Coordinates of C-alpha atoms in Angstrom, one line a residue:
M176 CA 125.9 97.0 -215.4
A177 CA 124.6 95.9 -212.1
D178 CA 122.4 97.9 -209.6
R179 CA 123.5 101.0 -207.6
V180 CA 126.5 101.9 -209.7
F181 CA 127.8 105.5 -209.5
I182 CA 129.5 107.0 -212.5
G183 CA 130.8 110.6 -212.0
D184 CA 132.4 113.0 -214.4
C185 CA 132.2 116.0 -212.1
Y186 CA 131.9 117.1 -208.5
H187 CA 130.6 120.0 -206.4
D188 CA 133.3 122.6 -206.0
Y189 CA 134.3 123.3 -202.4
R190 CA 136.7 126.2 -202.6
D191 CA 134.3 128.8 -201.2
I192 CA 134.3 128.1 -197.5
T193 CA 131.5 130.6 -196.9
T194 CA 129.0 128.6 -199.1
P195 CA 127.8 125.1 -198.4
V196 CA 129.3 122.6 -200.8
I197 CA 125.8 121.6 -202.1
D198 CA 125.2 125.2 -203.2
Q199 CA 128.5 125.6 -205.0
P200 CA 128.8 125.0 -208.8
M201 CA 129.6 121.7 -210.3
K202 CA 133.2 121.3 -211.6
A203 CA 133.8 119.1 -214.7
M204 CA 136.7 116.7 -214.2
G205 CA 136.8 114.5 -217.3
A206 CA 134.6 112.1 -219.2
V207 CA 134.1 108.5 -218.2
V208 CA 134.4 106.0 -221.1
I209 CA 133.0 102.5 -220.8
E210 CA 134.0 100.3 -223.7
D211 CA 132.0 97.5 -225.3
G212 CA 131.4 94.3 -223.2
A213 CA 132.6 95.8 -219.9
F214 CA 130.7 94.7 -216.8
I215 CA 130.4 96.9 -213.7
G216 CA 129.4 95.1 -210.4
I217 CA 126.9 96.2 -207.8
N218 CA 127.8 99.3 -205.7
A219 CA 130.8 100.1 -207.9
V220 CA 132.0 103.7 -208.1
I221 CA 133.6 105.0 -211.3
L222 CA 135.4 108.4 -210.8
P223 CA 136.0 111.2 -213.4
G224 CA 138.4 110.7 -216.3
V225 CA 138.4 106.9 -216.1
T226 CA 138.2 104.5 -219.1
I227 CA 136.9 101.0 -218.5
G228 CA 138.4 98.8 -221.2
R229 CA 136.7 96.3 -223.6
N230 CA 135.3 93.2 -221.8
A231 CA 136.8 94.4 -218.5
V232 CA 135.2 93.5 -215.2
V233 CA 134.8 95.8 -212.2
G234 CA 134.1 93.9 -209.0
A235 CA 131.3 94.7 -206.6
S236 CA 131.8 97.8 -204.4
S237 CA 135.0 98.7 -206.1
V238 CA 136.1 102.3 -206.5
V239 CA 137.8 102.9 -209.8
T240 CA 140.3 105.8 -209.8
D241 CA 142.5 104.8 -212.7
D242 CA 141.9 103.4 -216.2
V243 CA 141.1 99.7 -216.4
P244 CA 142.8 97.9 -219.4
N245 CA 141.0 95.7 -221.9
Y246 CA 140.2 92.2 -220.6
A247 CA 141.2 93.0 -217.0
V248 CA 139.4 92.2 -213.7
V249 CA 139.7 94.9 -211.0
V250 CA 138.5 94.9 -207.4
G251 CA 138.9 96.9 -204.2
N252 CA 139.1 100.5 -203.0
P253 CA 141.0 101.8 -204.8
A254 CA 140.4 99.1 -207.5
K255 CA 143.5 97.1 -208.5
I256 CA 144.0 94.6 -211.2
I257 CA 143.8 91.0 -209.9
R258 CA 143.6 89.2 -213.2
R259 CA 144.1 90.1 -216.9
H260 CA 144.1 88.3 -220.2
A261 CA 147.6 88.2 -221.8
G262 CA 146.3 88.4 -225.4
E263 CA 146.9 86.0 -228.3
G264 CA 149.8 83.9 -229.2
E265 CA 152.1 81.5 -227.2
N266 CA 151.5 83.3 -223.9
A267 CA 147.8 83.7 -224.3
G268 CA 145.4 83.2 -221.4
W269 CA 144.5 84.6 -218.0
V270 CA 147.3 85.9 -215.8
D271 CA 146.9 86.5 -212.1
Q272 CA 148.5 89.7 -210.9

């Protein structure tokens, strides 16, 4: 994992308009799972409920809002798959999206 990565599994509630957001309670949104071998680039943001798959790569400054499959490379805001490994067998190898 690189520097300045944010991983969040909750956020400040904001429904009470009479109370500043910072003073409102935290609201759990879902666990984040980062599987073995995954790499998360500098300044990336991983939002609640997301799973980063095995040996996946999250590019620098990406905002991950959805699960990242095993052996995929994601970049952008929101993060999108740009490359993935097709697995074993006749069609094995890297596939650009």
